[in-house]
Each structure stands twice: as C-alpha cells, then as structure tokens.
mmCIF file of N, CA and C in Angstrom:
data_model
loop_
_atom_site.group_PDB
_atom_site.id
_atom_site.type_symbol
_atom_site.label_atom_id
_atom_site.label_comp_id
_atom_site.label_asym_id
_atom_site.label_seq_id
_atom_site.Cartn_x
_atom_site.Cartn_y
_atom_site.Cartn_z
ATOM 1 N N UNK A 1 -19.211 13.931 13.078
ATOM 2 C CA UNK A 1 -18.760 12.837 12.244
ATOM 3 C C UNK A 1 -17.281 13.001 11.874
ATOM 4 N N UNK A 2 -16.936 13.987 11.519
ATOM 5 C CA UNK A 2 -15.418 14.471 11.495
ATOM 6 C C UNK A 2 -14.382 14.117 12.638
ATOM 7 N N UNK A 3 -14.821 14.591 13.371
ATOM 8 C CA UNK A 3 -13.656 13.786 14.761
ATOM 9 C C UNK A 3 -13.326 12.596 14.791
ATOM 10 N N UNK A 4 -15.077 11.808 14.409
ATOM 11 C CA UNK A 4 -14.573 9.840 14.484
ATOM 12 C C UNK A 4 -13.974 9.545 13.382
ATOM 13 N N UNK A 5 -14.119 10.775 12.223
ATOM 14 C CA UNK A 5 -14.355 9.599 10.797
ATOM 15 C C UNK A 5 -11.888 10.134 11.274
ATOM 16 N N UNK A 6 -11.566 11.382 11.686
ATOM 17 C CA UNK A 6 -9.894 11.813 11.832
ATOM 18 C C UNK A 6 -9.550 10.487 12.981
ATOM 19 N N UNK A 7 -10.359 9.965 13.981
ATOM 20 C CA UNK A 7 -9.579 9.392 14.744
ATOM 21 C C UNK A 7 -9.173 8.165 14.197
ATOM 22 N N UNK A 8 -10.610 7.885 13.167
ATOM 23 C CA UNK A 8 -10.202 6.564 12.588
ATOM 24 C C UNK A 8 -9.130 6.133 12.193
ATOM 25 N N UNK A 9 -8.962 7.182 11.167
ATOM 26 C CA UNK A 9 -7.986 7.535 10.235
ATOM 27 C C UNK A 9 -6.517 7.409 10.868
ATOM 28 N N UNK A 10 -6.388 8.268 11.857
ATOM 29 C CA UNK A 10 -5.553 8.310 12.591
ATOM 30 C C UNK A 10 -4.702 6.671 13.435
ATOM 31 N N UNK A 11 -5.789 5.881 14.117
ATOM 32 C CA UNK A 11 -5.733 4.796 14.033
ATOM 33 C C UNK A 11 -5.114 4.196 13.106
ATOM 34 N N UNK A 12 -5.609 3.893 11.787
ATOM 35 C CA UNK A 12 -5.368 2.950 11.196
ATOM 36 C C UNK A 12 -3.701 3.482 10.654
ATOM 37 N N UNK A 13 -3.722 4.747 10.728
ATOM 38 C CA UNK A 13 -2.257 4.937 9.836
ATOM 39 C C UNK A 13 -1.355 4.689 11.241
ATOM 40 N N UNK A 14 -1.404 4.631 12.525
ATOM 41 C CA UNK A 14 -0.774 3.909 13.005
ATOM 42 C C UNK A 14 -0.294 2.379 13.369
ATOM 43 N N UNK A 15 -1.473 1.976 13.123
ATOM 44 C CA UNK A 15 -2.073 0.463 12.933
ATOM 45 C C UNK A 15 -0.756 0.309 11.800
ATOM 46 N N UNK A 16 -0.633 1.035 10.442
ATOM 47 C CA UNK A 16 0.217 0.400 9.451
ATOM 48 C C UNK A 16 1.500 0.759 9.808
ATOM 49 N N UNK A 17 1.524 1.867 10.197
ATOM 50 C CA UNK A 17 3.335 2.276 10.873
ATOM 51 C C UNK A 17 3.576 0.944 11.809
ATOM 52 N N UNK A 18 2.728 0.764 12.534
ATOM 53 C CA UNK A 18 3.808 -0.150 13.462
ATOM 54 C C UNK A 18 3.250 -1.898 13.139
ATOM 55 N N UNK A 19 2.844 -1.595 12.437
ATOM 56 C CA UNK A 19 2.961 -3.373 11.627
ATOM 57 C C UNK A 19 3.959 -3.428 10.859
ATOM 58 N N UNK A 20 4.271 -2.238 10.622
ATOM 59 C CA UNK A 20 5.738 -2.365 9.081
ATOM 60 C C UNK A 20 6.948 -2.532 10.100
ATOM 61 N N UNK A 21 7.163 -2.222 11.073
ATOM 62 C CA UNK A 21 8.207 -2.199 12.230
ATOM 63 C C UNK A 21 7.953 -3.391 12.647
ATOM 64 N N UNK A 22 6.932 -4.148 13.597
ATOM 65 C CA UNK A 22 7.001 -5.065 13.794
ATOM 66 C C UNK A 22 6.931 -6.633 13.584
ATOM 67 N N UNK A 23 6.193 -6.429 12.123
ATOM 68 C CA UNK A 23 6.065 -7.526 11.538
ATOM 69 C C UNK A 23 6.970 -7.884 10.281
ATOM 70 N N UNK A 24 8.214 -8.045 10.835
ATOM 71 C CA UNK A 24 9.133 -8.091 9.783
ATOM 72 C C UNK A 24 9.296 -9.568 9.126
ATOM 73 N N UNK A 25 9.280 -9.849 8.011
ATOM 74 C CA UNK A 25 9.113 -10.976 7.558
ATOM 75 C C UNK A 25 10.739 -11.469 7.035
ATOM 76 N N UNK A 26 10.853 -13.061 7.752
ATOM 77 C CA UNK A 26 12.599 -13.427 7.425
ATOM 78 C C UNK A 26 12.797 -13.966 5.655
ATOM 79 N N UNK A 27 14.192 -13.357 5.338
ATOM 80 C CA UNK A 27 14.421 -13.998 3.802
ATOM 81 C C UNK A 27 14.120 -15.345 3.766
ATOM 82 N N UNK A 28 13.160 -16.173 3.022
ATOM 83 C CA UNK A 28 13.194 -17.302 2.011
ATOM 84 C C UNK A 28 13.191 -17.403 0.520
ATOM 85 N N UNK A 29 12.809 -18.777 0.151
ATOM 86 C CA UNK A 29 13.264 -18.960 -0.928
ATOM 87 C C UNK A 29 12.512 -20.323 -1.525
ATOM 88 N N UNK A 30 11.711 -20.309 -2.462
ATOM 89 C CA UNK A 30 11.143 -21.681 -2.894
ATOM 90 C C UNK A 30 11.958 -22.033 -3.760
ATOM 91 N N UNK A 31 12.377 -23.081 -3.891
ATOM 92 C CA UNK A 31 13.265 -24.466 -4.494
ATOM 93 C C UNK A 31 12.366 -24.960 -5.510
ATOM 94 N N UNK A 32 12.275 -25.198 -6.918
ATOM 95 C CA UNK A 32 11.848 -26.685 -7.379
ATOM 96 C C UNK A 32 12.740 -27.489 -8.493
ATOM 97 N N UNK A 33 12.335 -28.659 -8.019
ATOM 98 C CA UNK A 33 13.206 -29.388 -8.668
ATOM 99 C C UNK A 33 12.089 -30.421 -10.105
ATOM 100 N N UNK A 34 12.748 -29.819 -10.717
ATOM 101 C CA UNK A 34 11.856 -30.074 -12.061
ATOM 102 C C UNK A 34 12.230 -31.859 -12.299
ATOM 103 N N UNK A 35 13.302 -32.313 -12.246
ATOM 104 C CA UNK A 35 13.315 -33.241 -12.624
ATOM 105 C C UNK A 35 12.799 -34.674 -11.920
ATOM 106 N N UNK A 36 12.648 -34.008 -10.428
ATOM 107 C CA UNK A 36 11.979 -35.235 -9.384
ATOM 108 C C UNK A 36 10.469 -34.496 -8.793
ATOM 109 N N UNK A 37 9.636 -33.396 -9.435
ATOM 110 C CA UNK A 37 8.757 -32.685 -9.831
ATOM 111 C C UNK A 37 8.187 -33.066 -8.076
ATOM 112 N N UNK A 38 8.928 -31.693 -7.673
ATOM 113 C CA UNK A 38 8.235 -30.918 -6.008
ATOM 114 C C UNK A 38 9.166 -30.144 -5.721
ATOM 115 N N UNK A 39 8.751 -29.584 -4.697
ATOM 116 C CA UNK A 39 8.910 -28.311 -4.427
ATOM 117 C C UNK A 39 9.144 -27.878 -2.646
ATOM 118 N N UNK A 40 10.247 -26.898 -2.851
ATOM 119 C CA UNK A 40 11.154 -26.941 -1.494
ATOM 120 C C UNK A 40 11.434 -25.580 -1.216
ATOM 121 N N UNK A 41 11.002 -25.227 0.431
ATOM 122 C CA UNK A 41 11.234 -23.958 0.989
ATOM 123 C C UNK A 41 12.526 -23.905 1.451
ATOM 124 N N UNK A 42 13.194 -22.636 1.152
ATOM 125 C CA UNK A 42 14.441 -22.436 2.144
ATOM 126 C C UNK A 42 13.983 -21.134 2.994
ATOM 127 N N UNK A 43 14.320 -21.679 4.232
ATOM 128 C CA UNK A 43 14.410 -20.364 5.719
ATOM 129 C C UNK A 43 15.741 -19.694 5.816
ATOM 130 N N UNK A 44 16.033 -18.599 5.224
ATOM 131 C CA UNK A 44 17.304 -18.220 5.318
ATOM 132 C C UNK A 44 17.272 -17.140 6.994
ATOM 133 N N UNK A 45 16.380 -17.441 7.791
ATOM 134 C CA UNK A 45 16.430 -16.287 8.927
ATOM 135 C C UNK A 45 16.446 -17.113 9.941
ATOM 136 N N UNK A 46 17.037 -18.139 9.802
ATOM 137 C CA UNK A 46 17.731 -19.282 11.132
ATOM 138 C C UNK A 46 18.974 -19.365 10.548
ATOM 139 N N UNK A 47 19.893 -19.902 11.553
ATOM 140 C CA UNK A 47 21.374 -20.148 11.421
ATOM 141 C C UNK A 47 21.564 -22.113 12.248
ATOM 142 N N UNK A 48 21.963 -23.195 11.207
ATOM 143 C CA UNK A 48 21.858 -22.329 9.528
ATOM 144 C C UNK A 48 20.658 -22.796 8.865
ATOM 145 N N UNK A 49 20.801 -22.370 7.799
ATOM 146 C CA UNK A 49 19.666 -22.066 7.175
ATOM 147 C C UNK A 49 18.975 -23.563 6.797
ATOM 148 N N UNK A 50 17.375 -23.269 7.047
ATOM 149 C CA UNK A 50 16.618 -24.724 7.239
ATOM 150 C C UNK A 50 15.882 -24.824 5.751
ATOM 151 N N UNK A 51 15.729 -26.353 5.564
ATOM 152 C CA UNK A 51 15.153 -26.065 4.096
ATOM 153 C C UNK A 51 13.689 -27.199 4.801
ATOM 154 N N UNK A 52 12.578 -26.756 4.318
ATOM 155 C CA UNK A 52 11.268 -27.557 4.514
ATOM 156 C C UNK A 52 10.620 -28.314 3.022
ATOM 157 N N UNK A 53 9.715 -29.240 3.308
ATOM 158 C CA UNK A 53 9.694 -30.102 2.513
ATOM 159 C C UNK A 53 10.147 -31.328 1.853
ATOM 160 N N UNK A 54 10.439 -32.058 0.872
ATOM 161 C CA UNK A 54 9.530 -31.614 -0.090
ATOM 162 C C UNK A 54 7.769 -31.635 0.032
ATOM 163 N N UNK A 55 7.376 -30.784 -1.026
ATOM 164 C CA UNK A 55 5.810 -30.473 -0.751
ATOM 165 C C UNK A 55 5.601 -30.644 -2.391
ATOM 166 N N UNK A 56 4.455 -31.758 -2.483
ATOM 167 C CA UNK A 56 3.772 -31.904 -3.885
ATOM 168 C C UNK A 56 4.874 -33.134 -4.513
ATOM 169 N N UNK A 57 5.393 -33.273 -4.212
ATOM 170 C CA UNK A 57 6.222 -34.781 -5.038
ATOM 171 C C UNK A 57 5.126 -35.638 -5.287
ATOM 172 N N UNK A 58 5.822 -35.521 -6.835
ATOM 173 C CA UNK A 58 4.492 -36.852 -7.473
ATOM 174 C C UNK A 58 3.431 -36.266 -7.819
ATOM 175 N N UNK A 59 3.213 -34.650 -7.671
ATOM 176 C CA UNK A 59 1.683 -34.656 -7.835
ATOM 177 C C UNK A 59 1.451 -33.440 -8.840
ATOM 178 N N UNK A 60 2.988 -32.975 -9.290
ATOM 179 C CA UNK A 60 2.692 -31.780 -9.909
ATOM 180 C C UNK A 60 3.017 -32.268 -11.718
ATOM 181 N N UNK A 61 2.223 -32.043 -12.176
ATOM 182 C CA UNK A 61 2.287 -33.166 -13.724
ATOM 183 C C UNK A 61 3.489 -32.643 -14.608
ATOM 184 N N UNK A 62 3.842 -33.069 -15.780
ATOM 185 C CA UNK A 62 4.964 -32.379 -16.556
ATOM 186 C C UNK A 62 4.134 -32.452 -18.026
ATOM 187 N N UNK A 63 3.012 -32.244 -18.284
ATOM 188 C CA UNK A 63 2.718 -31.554 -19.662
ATOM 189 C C UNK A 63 3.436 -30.652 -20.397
ATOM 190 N N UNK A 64 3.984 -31.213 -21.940
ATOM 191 C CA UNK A 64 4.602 -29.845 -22.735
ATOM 192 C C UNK A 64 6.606 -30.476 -21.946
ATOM 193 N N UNK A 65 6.261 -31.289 -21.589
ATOM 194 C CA UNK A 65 7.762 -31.552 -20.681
ATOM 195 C C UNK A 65 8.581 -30.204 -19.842
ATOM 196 N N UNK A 66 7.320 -29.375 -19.544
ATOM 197 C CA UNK A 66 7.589 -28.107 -18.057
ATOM 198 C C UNK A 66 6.690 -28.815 -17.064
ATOM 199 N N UNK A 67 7.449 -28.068 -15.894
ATOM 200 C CA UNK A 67 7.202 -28.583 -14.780
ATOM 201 C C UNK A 67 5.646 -28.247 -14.775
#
C-alpha cells in the first residue's frame, strides 16, 4: 500500500508543479460603473488591452443608494 499510496503522492505534487508553470493566468480587472449600474471586464494580457461587456446593466438594484 505504501508504494501506491508514494506514487500517488508523487503524481499529484507534480500534477501541481506543472499546472503553476503552465497555467498562467493573464492580468484583468472588473470595472463597475455605479452610476449606469453594470459591470465591465478589462483583459490587460492582449495588446491593447480589451475591455468585455457591459454585463448586468439594468439588473443590479441600488438599495441604501450603493450599487
């Protein structure tokens, strides 16, 4: 049981070494704009930098007058 339970082991801590190397995730940035109430991604890992959305306009309420 020792051999499978080290290879496992072994596995998986490589499994996380090379997900941290290869799965590198690009800078963004969520946007909101309180006063026209939705909400906006920026892609800062394209040139140049892409903004997506808006997402939720109109649908996110302003109770307490916060977004």
């Amino acid at each position: 049981m020792k051999p499978m339970r080290r290879a496992v082991g072994c596995g998986l801590a490589i499994g996380v070494l090379l997900s941290g190397t290869l799965l590198q995730a690009a800078p963004w940035a969520v946007m909101v704009d309180s006063y026209n109430a939705r909400i906006r991604t920026l892609d800062f890992g394209t040139v140049p930098p892409q903004i997506y959305g808006p997402f939720l306009e109109g649908q996110l309420g302003t109770a307490g007058g916060a977004l």
